[in-house]
Structure formats: C-alpha cells, structure tokens
mmCIF file of C-alpha atoms in Angstrom:
data_model
loop_
_atom_site.group_PDB
_atom_site.id
_atom_site.type_symbol
_atom_site.label_atom_id
_atom_site.label_comp_id
_atom_site.label_asym_id
_atom_site.label_seq_id
_atom_site.Cartn_x
_atom_site.Cartn_y
_atom_site.Cartn_z
ATOM 1 C CA MET A 1 211.931 54.840 -92.097
ATOM 2 C CA ASN A 2 212.706 51.836 -89.904
ATOM 3 C CA ILE A 3 214.938 51.839 -86.841
ATOM 4 C CA VAL A 4 218.192 49.956 -87.419
ATOM 5 C CA GLU A 5 220.154 50.884 -84.303
ATOM 6 C CA ALA A 6 219.277 51.764 -80.710
ATOM 7 C CA LYS A 7 222.203 52.776 -78.540
ATOM 8 C CA VAL A 8 222.284 53.672 -74.828
ATOM 9 C CA ILE A 9 225.059 56.082 -73.860
ATOM 10 C CA VAL A 10 225.986 56.639 -70.207
ATOM 11 C CA THR A 11 228.341 59.539 -69.514
ATOM 12 C CA CYS A 12 229.370 61.845 -66.670
ATOM 13 C CA PRO A 13 230.516 65.260 -67.905
ATOM 14 C CA ASP A 14 230.427 66.735 -64.363
ATOM 15 C CA ARG A 15 227.292 64.670 -63.566
ATOM 16 C CA ASN A 16 225.638 61.493 -64.825
ATOM 17 C CA PHE A 17 223.418 61.412 -67.897
ATOM 18 C CA VAL A 18 221.802 58.559 -69.829
ATOM 19 C CA THR A 19 220.982 59.134 -73.505
ATOM 20 C CA LEU A 20 219.201 56.970 -76.063
ATOM 21 C CA LYS A 21 220.262 57.428 -79.682
ATOM 22 C CA LEU A 22 218.173 55.912 -82.477
ATOM 23 C CA THR A 23 219.243 55.556 -86.109
ATOM 24 C CA THR A 24 216.962 54.816 -89.071
ATOM 25 C CA ASP A 25 217.693 52.976 -92.298
ATOM 26 C CA ASP A 26 217.829 56.272 -94.189
ATOM 27 C CA GLY A 27 220.490 57.670 -91.864
ATOM 28 C CA LEU A 28 218.404 59.920 -89.627
ATOM 29 C CA THR A 29 219.232 59.974 -85.926
ATOM 30 C CA GLY A 30 217.273 61.052 -82.873
ATOM 31 C CA VAL A 31 218.224 61.460 -79.217
ATOM 32 C CA GLY A 32 216.225 61.167 -75.997
ATOM 33 C CA ASP A 33 217.212 61.884 -72.412
ATOM 34 C CA ALA A 34 216.835 58.867 -70.089
ATOM 35 C CA THR A 35 218.381 60.289 -66.907
ATOM 36 C CA LEU A 36 216.844 59.319 -63.556
ATOM 37 C CA ASN A 37 218.887 61.098 -60.930
ATOM 38 C CA GLY A 38 220.586 58.658 -58.554
ATOM 39 C CA ARG A 39 219.117 55.630 -60.346
ATOM 40 C CA GLU A 40 220.600 56.165 -63.811
ATOM 41 C CA LEU A 41 221.792 52.607 -64.399
ATOM 42 C CA ALA A 42 218.347 51.174 -63.693
ATOM 43 C CA VAL A 43 216.979 53.032 -66.731
ATOM 44 C CA ALA A 44 220.054 52.220 -68.828
ATOM 45 C CA SER A 45 219.520 48.513 -68.135
ATOM 46 C CA TYR A 46 215.768 48.745 -68.785
ATOM 47 C CA LEU A 47 216.485 50.264 -72.183
ATOM 48 C CA LYS A 48 219.384 48.011 -73.209
ATOM 49 C CA ASP A 49 217.919 44.746 -71.956
ATOM 50 C CA HIS A 50 214.194 45.190 -72.536
ATOM 51 C CA VAL A 51 213.420 48.053 -74.938
ATOM 52 C CA CYS A 52 216.169 48.473 -77.519
ATOM 53 C CA PRO A 53 215.741 44.946 -78.956
ATOM 54 C CA LEU A 54 212.050 45.703 -79.525
ATOM 55 C CA LEU A 55 212.788 48.874 -81.479
ATOM 56 C CA ILE A 56 214.883 47.330 -84.237
ATOM 57 C CA GLY A 57 212.800 47.145 -87.412
ATOM 58 C CA ARG A 58 209.973 49.356 -86.085
ATOM 59 C CA ASP A 59 208.708 52.254 -88.174
ATOM 60 C CA ALA A 60 210.174 55.399 -86.567
ATOM 61 C CA SER A 61 207.274 57.505 -87.813
ATOM 62 C CA ARG A 62 204.712 55.637 -85.679
ATOM 63 C CA ILE A 63 205.302 57.589 -82.486
ATOM 64 C CA GLU A 64 201.909 57.084 -80.840
ATOM 65 C CA ASP A 65 201.835 53.383 -81.656
ATOM 66 C CA THR A 66 205.336 52.920 -80.230
ATOM 67 C CA TRP A 67 204.378 54.781 -77.051
ATOM 68 C CA GLN A 68 201.328 52.564 -76.542
ATOM 69 C CA TYR A 69 203.355 49.447 -77.388
ATOM 70 C CA LEU A 70 205.958 50.182 -74.723
ATOM 71 C CA HIS A 71 203.441 51.399 -72.137
ATOM 72 C CA LYS A 72 200.691 48.794 -72.482
ATOM 73 C CA GLY A 73 202.828 45.956 -73.723
ATOM 74 C CA ALA A 74 205.022 45.841 -70.619
ATOM 75 C CA TYR A 75 202.079 44.978 -68.304
ATOM 76 C CA TRP A 76 204.041 46.618 -65.432
ATOM 77 C CA ARG A 77 202.994 50.146 -66.283
ATOM 78 C CA ARG A 78 204.057 53.531 -64.982
ATOM 79 C CA GLY A 79 206.793 54.088 -62.408
ATOM 80 C CA PRO A 80 209.826 56.346 -62.815
ATOM 81 C CA VAL A 81 212.140 53.760 -64.407
ATOM 82 C CA THR A 82 209.622 52.575 -67.001
ATOM 83 C CA MET A 83 208.327 56.026 -67.885
ATOM 84 C CA THR A 84 211.816 57.518 -68.150
ATOM 85 C CA ALA A 85 212.757 54.766 -70.590
ATOM 86 C CA VAL A 86 209.562 55.271 -72.604
ATOM 87 C CA ALA A 87 210.225 59.014 -72.610
ATOM 88 C CA ALA A 88 213.674 58.544 -74.092
ATOM 89 C CA VAL A 89 212.244 56.538 -76.994
ATOM 90 C CA ASP A 90 209.405 58.991 -77.538
ATOM 91 C CA THR A 91 211.683 62.038 -77.505
ATOM 92 C CA ALA A 92 214.130 60.445 -79.916
ATOM 93 C CA LEU A 93 211.285 59.583 -82.310
ATOM 94 C CA TRP A 94 210.033 63.187 -82.276
ATOM 95 C CA ASP A 95 213.594 64.308 -83.034
ATOM 96 C CA ILE A 96 213.676 61.969 -86.035
ATOM 97 C CA LYS A 97 210.231 63.056 -87.244
ATOM 98 C CA GLY A 98 211.258 66.711 -87.111
ATOM 99 C CA LYS A 99 214.375 65.986 -89.149
ATOM 100 C CA ALA A 100 212.384 63.951 -91.665
ATOM 101 C CA ALA A 101 209.893 66.820 -92.023
ATOM 102 C CA GLY A 102 212.615 69.475 -92.127
ATOM 103 C CA MET A 103 210.913 71.327 -89.239
ATOM 104 C CA PRO A 104 211.577 72.055 -85.569
ATOM 105 C CA VAL A 105 209.512 69.790 -83.328
ATOM 106 C CA TYR A 106 207.312 72.610 -82.007
ATOM 107 C CA GLN A 107 205.902 73.026 -85.519
ATOM 108 C CA LEU A 108 204.732 69.413 -85.429
ATOM 109 C CA ILE A 109 202.802 69.814 -82.168
ATOM 110 C CA GLY A 110 200.768 72.880 -83.094
ATOM 111 C CA GLY A 111 203.296 75.613 -83.788
ATOM 112 C CA ARG A 112 204.135 78.571 -81.602
ATOM 113 C CA SER A 113 201.803 79.896 -78.935
ATOM 114 C CA ARG A 114 204.483 82.388 -77.833
ATOM 115 C CA ASP A 115 207.752 83.800 -79.082
ATOM 116 C CA ALA A 116 209.937 82.638 -76.183
ATOM 117 C CA VAL A 117 209.884 80.814 -72.866
ATOM 118 C CA THR A 118 210.072 82.636 -69.537
ATOM 119 C CA VAL A 119 212.452 80.848 -67.177
ATOM 120 C CA TYR A 120 213.366 81.151 -63.538
ATOM 121 C CA GLY A 121 216.883 81.021 -62.145
ATOM 122 C CA HIS A 122 218.167 79.736 -58.818
ATOM 123 C CA ALA A 123 219.414 82.093 -56.111
ATOM 124 C CA ASN A 124 220.961 80.013 -53.327
ATOM 125 C CA GLY A 125 222.885 81.315 -50.351
ATOM 126 C CA ALA A 126 224.194 79.871 -47.130
ATOM 127 C CA THR A 127 223.039 83.118 -45.489
ATOM 128 C CA VAL A 128 220.405 85.725 -46.319
ATOM 129 C CA PRO A 129 223.040 88.227 -47.557
ATOM 130 C CA GLU A 130 224.493 85.570 -49.874
ATOM 131 C CA ALA A 131 221.019 84.739 -51.197
ATOM 132 C CA LEU A 132 220.309 88.435 -51.809
ATOM 133 C CA GLU A 133 223.579 88.730 -53.683
ATOM 134 C CA GLN A 134 222.531 85.856 -55.937
ATOM 135 C CA VAL A 135 219.099 87.399 -56.538
ATOM 136 C CA GLY A 136 220.730 90.656 -57.607
ATOM 137 C CA SER A 137 223.074 88.817 -59.955
ATOM 138 C CA LEU A 138 220.226 86.991 -61.688
ATOM 139 C CA LEU A 139 218.148 90.146 -62.046
ATOM 140 C CA ASP A 140 221.184 91.859 -63.596
ATOM 141 C CA GLN A 141 221.341 89.009 -66.135
ATOM 142 C CA GLY A 142 217.770 89.729 -67.185
ATOM 143 C CA TYR A 143 215.876 87.027 -65.303
ATOM 144 C CA ARG A 144 212.252 87.949 -64.650
ATOM 145 C CA ALA A 145 211.729 85.132 -62.123
ATOM 146 C CA VAL A 146 213.976 83.839 -59.334
ATOM 147 C CA ARG A 147 213.711 80.877 -56.970
ATOM 148 C CA VAL A 148 215.242 81.771 -53.620
ATOM 149 C CA GLN A 149 216.620 79.252 -51.112
ATOM 150 C CA ALA A 150 218.879 79.901 -48.120
ATOM 151 C CA GLY A 151 220.567 78.088 -45.297
ATOM 152 C CA VAL A 152 218.504 77.855 -42.135
ATOM 153 C CA PRO A 153 220.148 79.121 -38.921
ATOM 154 C CA GLY A 154 220.873 76.195 -36.620
ATOM 155 C CA LEU A 155 221.094 73.621 -39.452
ATOM 156 C CA GLU A 156 224.505 72.626 -40.798
ATOM 157 C CA LYS A 157 223.257 71.754 -44.300
ATOM 158 C CA VAL A 158 220.104 72.449 -46.299
ATOM 159 C CA TYR A 159 219.362 70.566 -49.523
ATOM 160 C CA GLY A 160 219.826 72.742 -52.576
ATOM 161 C CA VAL A 161 221.984 75.315 -50.790
ATOM 162 C CA PRO A 162 225.745 74.978 -51.355
ATOM 163 C CA THR A 163 227.914 76.179 -48.504
ATOM 164 C CA ASP A 164 230.860 77.296 -50.656
ATOM 165 C CA ARG A 165 229.097 79.510 -53.249
ATOM 166 C CA ALA A 166 229.549 76.714 -55.804
ATOM 167 C CA PRO A 167 226.798 76.035 -58.357
ATOM 168 C CA TYR A 168 223.947 73.981 -56.959
ATOM 169 C CA GLU A 169 224.234 70.294 -57.879
ATOM 170 C CA PRO A 170 221.334 68.036 -56.828
ATOM 171 C CA ALA A 171 223.390 64.823 -56.500
ATOM 172 C CA VAL A 172 226.670 64.217 -54.686
ATOM 173 C CA ALA A 173 229.257 61.679 -55.883
ATOM 174 C CA GLY A 174 229.963 58.830 -53.472
ATOM 175 C CA ASP A 175 229.070 55.245 -52.644
ATOM 176 C CA ARG A 176 226.326 56.328 -50.186
ATOM 177 C CA PRO A 177 223.995 59.310 -49.864
ATOM 178 C CA GLU A 178 225.051 62.174 -47.658
ATOM 179 C CA GLU A 179 222.905 62.630 -44.558
ATOM 180 C CA ALA A 180 221.777 65.954 -43.112
ATOM 181 C CA THR A 181 219.696 67.066 -40.140
ATOM 182 C CA TRP A 182 216.404 68.867 -40.663
ATOM 183 C CA SER A 183 214.134 70.955 -38.392
ATOM 184 C CA THR A 184 210.767 72.082 -39.725
ATOM 185 C CA ALA A 185 210.284 74.447 -36.781
ATOM 186 C CA LYS A 186 213.534 76.288 -37.498
ATOM 187 C CA TYR A 187 212.680 76.482 -41.194
ATOM 188 C CA LEU A 188 209.155 77.841 -40.641
ATOM 189 C CA ASN A 189 210.406 80.472 -38.230
ATOM 190 C CA PHE A 190 213.122 81.586 -40.646
ATOM 191 C CA VAL A 191 211.871 81.488 -44.217
ATOM 192 C CA PRO A 192 209.204 84.270 -44.211
ATOM 193 C CA GLY A 193 211.962 86.668 -43.168
ATOM 194 C CA LEU A 194 213.992 85.592 -46.190
ATOM 195 C CA PHE A 195 211.203 86.670 -48.540
ATOM 196 C CA ALA A 196 210.704 89.909 -46.618
ATOM 197 C CA ALA A 197 214.379 90.716 -47.143
ATOM 198 C CA VAL A 198 214.163 89.920 -50.871
ATOM 199 C CA ARG A 199 211.131 92.155 -51.409
ATOM 200 C CA GLU A 200 212.581 94.953 -49.285
ATOM 201 C CA ARG A 201 215.795 94.962 -51.319
ATOM 202 C CA PHE A 202 214.476 94.308 -54.827
ATOM 203 C CA GLY A 203 210.759 95.133 -54.792
ATOM 204 C CA HIS A 204 207.908 93.296 -56.452
ATOM 205 C CA ASP A 205 208.728 93.727 -60.157
ATOM 206 C CA PHE A 206 209.840 90.126 -60.649
ATOM 207 C CA HIS A 207 208.462 86.680 -59.837
ATOM 208 C CA LEU A 208 209.603 85.109 -56.555
ATOM 209 C CA LEU A 209 209.530 81.315 -56.148
ATOM 210 C CA HIS A 210 210.466 78.884 -53.385
ATOM 211 C CA ASP A 211 210.762 75.101 -53.008
ATOM 212 C CA ALA A 212 209.819 73.402 -49.721
ATOM 213 C CA HIS A 213 211.063 69.997 -50.976
ATOM 214 C CA HIS A 214 208.108 67.936 -49.660
ATOM 215 C CA ARG A 215 209.151 68.569 -46.057
ATOM 216 C CA LEU A 216 205.947 69.881 -44.483
ATOM 217 C CA THR A 217 202.660 68.436 -43.281
ATOM 218 C CA PRO A 218 199.499 69.949 -44.812
ATOM 219 C CA ILE A 219 198.823 72.182 -41.813
ATOM 220 C CA GLU A 220 202.455 73.331 -41.744
ATOM 221 C CA ALA A 221 202.271 74.098 -45.451
ATOM 222 C CA ALA A 222 199.050 76.031 -44.899
ATOM 223 C CA ARG A 223 200.743 78.054 -42.168
ATOM 224 C CA LEU A 224 203.690 78.835 -44.442
ATOM 225 C CA GLY A 225 201.506 79.701 -47.418
ATOM 226 C CA LYS A 226 199.498 82.145 -45.323
ATOM 227 C CA ALA A 227 202.614 83.676 -43.735
ATOM 228 C CA VAL A 228 204.223 84.458 -47.101
ATOM 229 C CA GLU A 229 201.144 85.915 -48.803
ATOM 230 C CA PRO A 230 202.377 89.530 -48.276
ATOM 231 C CA TYR A 231 205.450 88.741 -50.398
ATOM 232 C CA GLY A 232 203.492 87.626 -53.454
ATOM 233 C CA LEU A 233 205.154 84.312 -54.276
ATOM 234 C CA PHE A 234 204.716 83.134 -57.855
ATOM 235 C CA TRP A 235 204.547 79.676 -56.336
ATOM 236 C CA LEU A 236 205.367 77.534 -53.321
ATOM 237 C CA GLU A 237 206.763 74.315 -54.731
ATOM 238 C CA ASP A 238 206.344 70.805 -53.304
ATOM 239 C CA PRO A 239 205.042 71.869 -49.891
ATOM 240 C CA ILE A 240 204.087 68.345 -48.815
ATOM 241 C CA SER A 241 204.750 64.732 -49.733
ATOM 242 C CA GLU A 242 202.539 64.226 -52.763
ATOM 243 C CA GLU A 243 201.262 60.695 -52.207
ATOM 244 C CA LEU A 244 198.352 61.794 -49.977
ATOM 245 C CA GLN A 245 196.718 64.199 -52.375
ATOM 246 C CA GLU A 246 193.786 64.956 -50.098
ATOM 247 C CA GLY A 247 196.267 66.952 -48.031
ATOM 248 C CA PHE A 248 196.263 69.673 -50.665
ATOM 249 C CA ARG A 249 192.629 70.410 -49.847
ATOM 250 C CA LEU A 250 193.662 71.575 -46.377
ATOM 251 C CA ILE A 251 196.348 73.839 -47.854
ATOM 252 C CA ARG A 252 193.836 75.329 -50.297
ATOM 253 C CA ARG A 253 191.413 76.188 -47.491
ATOM 254 C CA HIS A 254 193.953 78.325 -45.675
ATOM 255 C CA THR A 255 196.066 80.199 -48.236
ATOM 256 C CA THR A 256 195.980 81.857 -51.641
ATOM 257 C CA THR A 257 199.691 81.283 -52.258
ATOM 258 C CA PRO A 258 199.909 79.359 -55.566
ATOM 259 C CA ILE A 259 201.076 75.745 -55.315
ATOM 260 C CA ALA A 260 203.328 73.896 -57.772
ATOM 261 C CA VAL A 261 203.952 70.138 -57.678
ATOM 262 C CA GLY A 262 204.753 67.192 -59.908
ATOM 263 C CA GLU A 263 208.436 66.802 -60.753
ATOM 264 C CA VAL A 264 208.334 63.320 -59.182
ATOM 265 C CA TYR A 265 205.209 62.342 -61.133
ATOM 266 C CA ASN A 266 205.425 60.166 -64.222
ATOM 267 C CA SER A 267 201.817 59.561 -65.252
ATOM 268 C CA ILE A 268 198.672 61.544 -65.877
ATOM 269 C CA TRP A 269 197.056 59.423 -63.163
ATOM 270 C CA ASP A 270 199.547 60.729 -60.590
ATOM 271 C CA CYS A 271 198.199 64.271 -60.976
ATOM 272 C CA HIS A 272 194.642 63.671 -62.180
ATOM 273 C CA GLN A 273 193.005 64.421 -58.824
ATOM 274 C CA LEU A 274 195.137 67.477 -58.104
ATOM 275 C CA ILE A 275 194.299 68.950 -61.495
ATOM 276 C CA THR A 276 190.595 68.133 -61.713
ATOM 277 C CA GLU A 277 189.924 69.333 -58.161
ATOM 278 C CA GLN A 278 191.999 72.481 -58.833
ATOM 279 C CA LEU A 279 194.173 71.795 -55.807
ATOM 280 C CA ILE A 280 197.301 73.073 -57.545
ATOM 281 C CA ASP A 281 198.155 75.969 -59.828
ATOM 282 C CA TYR A 282 201.204 74.623 -61.687
ATOM 283 C CA ILE A 283 202.094 71.106 -62.808
ATOM 284 C CA ARG A 284 205.841 70.413 -62.690
ATOM 285 C CA MET A 285 206.094 67.229 -64.768
ATOM 286 C CA ASP A 286 208.891 67.179 -67.342
ATOM 287 C CA VAL A 287 209.542 65.447 -70.652
ATOM 288 C CA VAL A 288 211.943 62.844 -69.239
ATOM 289 C CA HIS A 289 210.062 61.606 -66.186
ATOM 290 C CA GLY A 290 206.647 62.281 -67.675
ATOM 291 C CA GLY A 291 206.735 59.714 -70.457
ATOM 292 C CA GLY A 292 208.026 61.937 -73.248
ATOM 293 C CA ILE A 293 206.499 64.646 -75.400
ATOM 294 C CA THR A 294 203.509 62.481 -76.342
ATOM 295 C CA HIS A 295 202.358 61.821 -72.798
ATOM 296 C CA LEU A 296 203.334 65.205 -71.360
ATOM 297 C CA ARG A 297 201.092 66.907 -73.905
ATOM 298 C CA ARG A 298 198.174 64.856 -72.567
ATOM 299 C CA VAL A 299 198.930 66.002 -69.031
ATOM 300 C CA PHE A 300 199.200 69.638 -70.068
ATOM 301 C CA ASP A 301 195.997 69.454 -72.133
ATOM 302 C CA LEU A 302 194.136 68.104 -69.091
ATOM 303 C CA ALA A 303 195.641 70.839 -66.930
ATOM 304 C CA ASP A 304 194.504 73.515 -69.372
ATOM 305 C CA LEU A 305 190.869 72.532 -68.825
ATOM 306 C CA TYR A 306 191.202 73.292 -65.107
ATOM 307 C CA HIS A 307 193.218 76.549 -65.215
ATOM 308 C CA VAL A 308 196.432 74.790 -64.209
ATOM 309 C CA ARG A 309 199.549 76.043 -65.943
ATOM 310 C CA THR A 310 202.842 74.336 -66.735
ATOM 311 C CA GLY A 311 206.059 74.785 -64.792
ATOM 312 C CA SER A 312 208.337 71.954 -65.855
ATOM 313 C CA HIS A 313 211.249 70.700 -63.809
ATOM 314 C CA GLY A 314 214.537 71.737 -65.401
ATOM 315 C CA ALA A 315 217.401 71.170 -62.979
ATOM 316 C CA THR A 316 220.844 70.048 -64.149
ATOM 317 C CA ASP A 317 219.955 66.415 -63.417
ATOM 318 C CA LEU A 318 218.263 66.552 -66.823
ATOM 319 C CA SER A 319 220.525 66.829 -69.839
ATOM 320 C CA PRO A 320 220.420 69.475 -72.595
ATOM 321 C CA VAL A 321 218.441 66.901 -74.599
ATOM 322 C CA CYS A 322 215.580 67.211 -72.117
ATOM 323 C CA LEU A 323 215.786 71.005 -72.004
ATOM 324 C CA ALA A 324 215.727 71.212 -75.792
ATOM 325 C CA ALA A 325 212.615 69.017 -75.898
ATOM 326 C CA ALA A 326 210.981 70.948 -73.055
ATOM 327 C CA LEU A 327 211.343 74.231 -74.925
ATOM 328 C CA HIS A 328 209.502 72.852 -77.955
ATOM 329 C CA VAL A 329 206.621 71.845 -75.690
ATOM 330 C CA ASP A 330 206.746 75.101 -73.711
ATOM 331 C CA VAL A 331 206.538 77.290 -76.769
ATOM 332 C CA ALA A 332 203.594 75.337 -78.182
ATOM 333 C CA VAL A 333 201.187 74.687 -75.293
ATOM 334 C CA PRO A 334 198.523 77.347 -74.577
ATOM 335 C CA ASN A 335 198.737 77.057 -70.779
ATOM 336 C CA PHE A 336 202.461 77.576 -70.333
ATOM 337 C CA GLY A 337 203.425 79.069 -66.978
ATOM 338 C CA ILE A 338 207.192 79.044 -66.517
ATOM 339 C CA GLN A 339 210.229 76.819 -67.110
ATOM 340 C CA GLU A 340 212.939 75.999 -64.588
ATOM 341 C CA TYR A 341 216.417 76.737 -65.942
ATOM 342 C CA MET A 342 219.792 75.835 -64.473
ATOM 343 C CA PRO A 343 222.616 76.339 -66.988
ATOM 344 C CA HIS A 344 224.711 73.259 -67.594
ATOM 345 C CA THR A 345 228.472 73.292 -67.232
ATOM 346 C CA ASP A 346 230.733 73.938 -70.202
ATOM 347 C CA THR A 347 231.785 70.290 -70.100
ATOM 348 C CA THR A 348 228.181 69.108 -70.350
ATOM 349 C CA ASN A 349 227.441 71.539 -73.165
ATOM 350 C CA ALA A 350 230.441 70.241 -75.106
ATOM 351 C CA VAL A 351 229.094 66.682 -74.887
ATOM 352 C CA PHE A 352 225.575 67.824 -75.841
ATOM 353 C CA PRO A 353 225.906 70.480 -78.581
ATOM 354 C CA HIS A 354 222.653 72.392 -78.987
ATOM 355 C CA SER A 355 221.161 75.445 -80.638
ATOM 356 C CA TYR A 356 218.580 76.669 -78.116
ATOM 357 C CA ARG A 357 219.613 80.001 -76.613
ATOM 358 C CA PHE A 358 219.119 82.203 -73.561
ATOM 359 C CA ALA A 359 218.683 85.982 -73.649
ATOM 360 C CA ASP A 360 217.238 88.462 -71.135
ATOM 361 C CA GLY A 361 215.493 85.897 -68.947
ATOM 362 C CA LEU A 362 214.021 84.007 -71.894
ATOM 363 C CA LEU A 363 214.899 80.741 -73.615
ATOM 364 C CA TYR A 364 214.342 80.254 -77.330
ATOM 365 C CA PRO A 365 213.928 76.761 -78.811
ATOM 366 C CA SER A 366 216.054 75.645 -81.704
ATOM 367 C CA GLU A 367 214.857 76.461 -85.216
ATOM 368 C CA GLU A 368 216.751 73.523 -86.685
ATOM 369 C CA PRO A 369 214.862 70.433 -87.873
ATOM 370 C CA GLY A 370 214.138 68.121 -84.957
ATOM 371 C CA LEU A 371 215.039 69.083 -81.399
ATOM 372 C CA GLY A 372 218.224 70.965 -82.239
ATOM 373 C CA VAL A 373 220.445 68.972 -79.870
ATOM 374 C CA ASP A 374 222.812 66.024 -80.229
ATOM 375 C CA ILE A 375 225.366 63.977 -78.299
ATOM 376 C CA ASP A 376 229.063 63.900 -79.177
ATOM 377 C CA GLU A 377 229.778 60.236 -78.589
ATOM 378 C CA GLU A 378 233.564 60.611 -78.621
ATOM 379 C CA ALA A 379 233.392 63.382 -76.042
ATOM 380 C CA ALA A 380 230.882 61.392 -73.960
ATOM 381 C CA ALA A 381 233.270 58.434 -73.841
ATOM 382 C CA GLU A 382 235.841 60.590 -72.036
ATOM 383 C CA TYR A 383 233.592 60.863 -68.974
ATOM 384 C CA PRO A 384 232.716 57.465 -67.444
ATOM 385 C CA TYR A 385 229.815 56.978 -65.055
ATOM 386 C CA ARG A 386 230.385 57.635 -61.354
ATOM 387 C CA GLN A 387 228.038 56.729 -58.531
ATOM 388 C CA ALA A 388 226.104 59.680 -57.082
ATOM 389 C CA TYR A 389 223.071 60.026 -54.835
ATOM 390 C CA LEU A 390 220.592 62.602 -53.673
ATOM 391 C CA PRO A 391 221.027 63.329 -49.946
ATOM 392 C CA VAL A 392 218.996 61.852 -47.095
ATOM 393 C CA ASN A 393 217.425 63.967 -44.340
ATOM 394 C CA ARG A 394 216.896 63.023 -40.717
ATOM 395 C CA LEU A 395 215.083 64.968 -38.040
ATOM 396 C CA GLU A 396 216.964 66.126 -34.977
ATOM 397 C CA ASP A 397 215.868 62.987 -33.129
ATOM 398 C CA GLY A 398 217.496 60.827 -35.840
ATOM 399 C CA SER A 399 214.326 59.648 -37.619
ATOM 400 C CA LEU A 400 214.208 59.687 -41.413
ATOM 401 C CA HIS A 401 212.447 62.611 -43.095
ATOM 402 C CA ASP A 402 211.648 63.653 -46.665
ATOM 403 C CA TRP A 403 214.643 65.031 -48.514
#
C-alpha cells in the first residue's frame, strides 16, 4: 500500500483552506487539513516543496514511522508551519488506514468512549441584547454549551464580534490586516455584566464559556476569573499570552474559574508544564495545528494523567476535514471535555462532502470507513485563493497589543 501521489489543494469557498490528498497504488485516497489561518501558503509550499516528494513510494500503513520521519528528519522541529504540514500527512494516512480496514478511524484508536460529542456554539453580539438573542437561538437549537462574546462600549470593534449580525469569520480578506483599538480597562469593567445578563435571562442549566483572546496580564486575568465566579463559567479561554507559562500560577492562586488554553500550541512540549503543574483545566490543541491524530493523542493521554480535559479548537478556519478527524478523536479519548463547533457555509460543505452530523447540541462522527470526509476537486477549483489576515489590535495610545 505505497503512496503514488501527493497533491496539495488550495481553495477558498468563502475562506481559505489547504488540503493534502494522498493516493496509494491500490487506489485508496486520504485527505488531511493543512490550513494555517493567515499563513496558508507557507504550509502549502512546505508540503509541495519539501514533504510531498518524500512521500512517494512510502508505505501508507506506517503512520508512526512517517510521523517520526517528518518530525525528526527535518532537524527544524515544531513550529506551526511544520506541525500543520505533518498533521496533514498524518491525518490523510489515518483516513487511508480506516478505508483499508473498512472501519471508521475512531475504531482504530480504541473505539468509542462515548456515543456523541458535546459541542459549544458561538453567541456574538455587538450589544448585550444582540448577544442574548444569539444565546437564545442556540439554546433553541439544542446546544448545551454556548460561548458568549459582545462588543465593548467605547470600542469601535472587538475581535470575534461582527457588527452587522453576520456569521463570525476569524480572518478578513485584504492585502493587510485590519487594525482595531483595544482597552483592557473598558473590557474588564463591562464583561462581568454580560455574564450576569446571560444567567439572569437563561439560568444556569447550560454551560457558559468566554474567550479573552490572550489580552490580559496574569493579575488582570485573576481579577476577571474571580469576578465571574458567581456566573459559573465552564471555562475562561486564553486569558493571557501563553509564552510565559509561570503566569498561570498567579491566576490559579486567585480564582476557581476553569482555564482553557492551547489552540496556538503545536507540540506536547508547549503545554507540558501547564498540564503537569495542573495550571489549566482544558487543553485546546486541535488535530491540524497539533501534529495530527498521532501526536494529539499523546497530548491528550498526558493531560488525562493530570485531570486536564480536552476542548479542541474548531473555528471555521479549520476545514470539515479537520472537524471530521477531531470527532474521531473526541469520541475515543477518555478525558474528553467539549468540542468547539462553528458550522461551515454551504459553499464550504459542497467542496468538502462529509457524513458527520449535528443533532440537539451533539456531533456524531462518521460511521464510514476512514474519516468520512472528502474534497471535491472540481468544486475546489472554482474558488481560487484570496489573501486574508487576522486583525491586529492596538491600545488606545497606539502601541501594539495581543489580538
């Protein structure tokens, strides 16, 4: 079962995606998501110029050996570009192995630990009333968990909060990133009231989540975590910039609000300290940026030893290929916590036909052999790449701040 073709497909059905498609000499194909939001072409080049030539003739069944070959053999290990490329290969090989075995991938990594995957939806509003309206809509659709974000009074734009009630899109098309002004003081004074309004209107019978987008210092995050304790957050996501991991110790000393981090991580060594010192409660690494199914399982197994649960990133900057793979992992691991879910557009779904399904706040992985997702290459060709960037934040004095 040797690889005879490795193809990189770049397409933009409403947003950019990079997909690796492998074909074996017996006609089996496998797909892997290789999308790195705002830096998509860097991964596409890494794959086409440096990885795909190495895959031709390799045994597609040797997943672990291929992972080690690409990781250790490059010398320049880790990093988002490298690990996203490795993840695409790894995911595609698991897809092929599932098809060869005639089984869904979750059966190959231990079988089911649960029947379905609890997901959280996004309630975003330019104002508190708009955010409450979105919360009510998601609860009516059966969601059991909702992430709530709202515009901050006095700030023209807030990342992740559309101003026109349009679906939230992380990246904006253009030849340069958009810039916005940020004020931590205004945010900290406003956001506890948002959660108070949500709980007053809808009660406590669902999980409430919030993302701080790395914008706070440790002491500011501790203040926020303590202030929102009465509202019972399921988690406070990315409260601080994650490079200085000692900062999480200060947060832990001051609040019992659960902390979730890790969507920007790509290696087990990025989160090793946070997990082993029990400084976080949920690890947010995903299949694409976390080195594929093979490596993500290692991260989640380590987390399980320290009572840390999973909460994988799942925004629309990851294609249905990633979501399909994530669900196979989610349904299998013992320490699953929750899965982020943002439905893709109809255009994206047409390019990436899949058989996972959503019902009553739960996602169910495909039961087809492999991942249960594919890419329609003819449809993909209709949507050429377009430049897009995540926004940039500046403080009110004009200095650069975390996004």
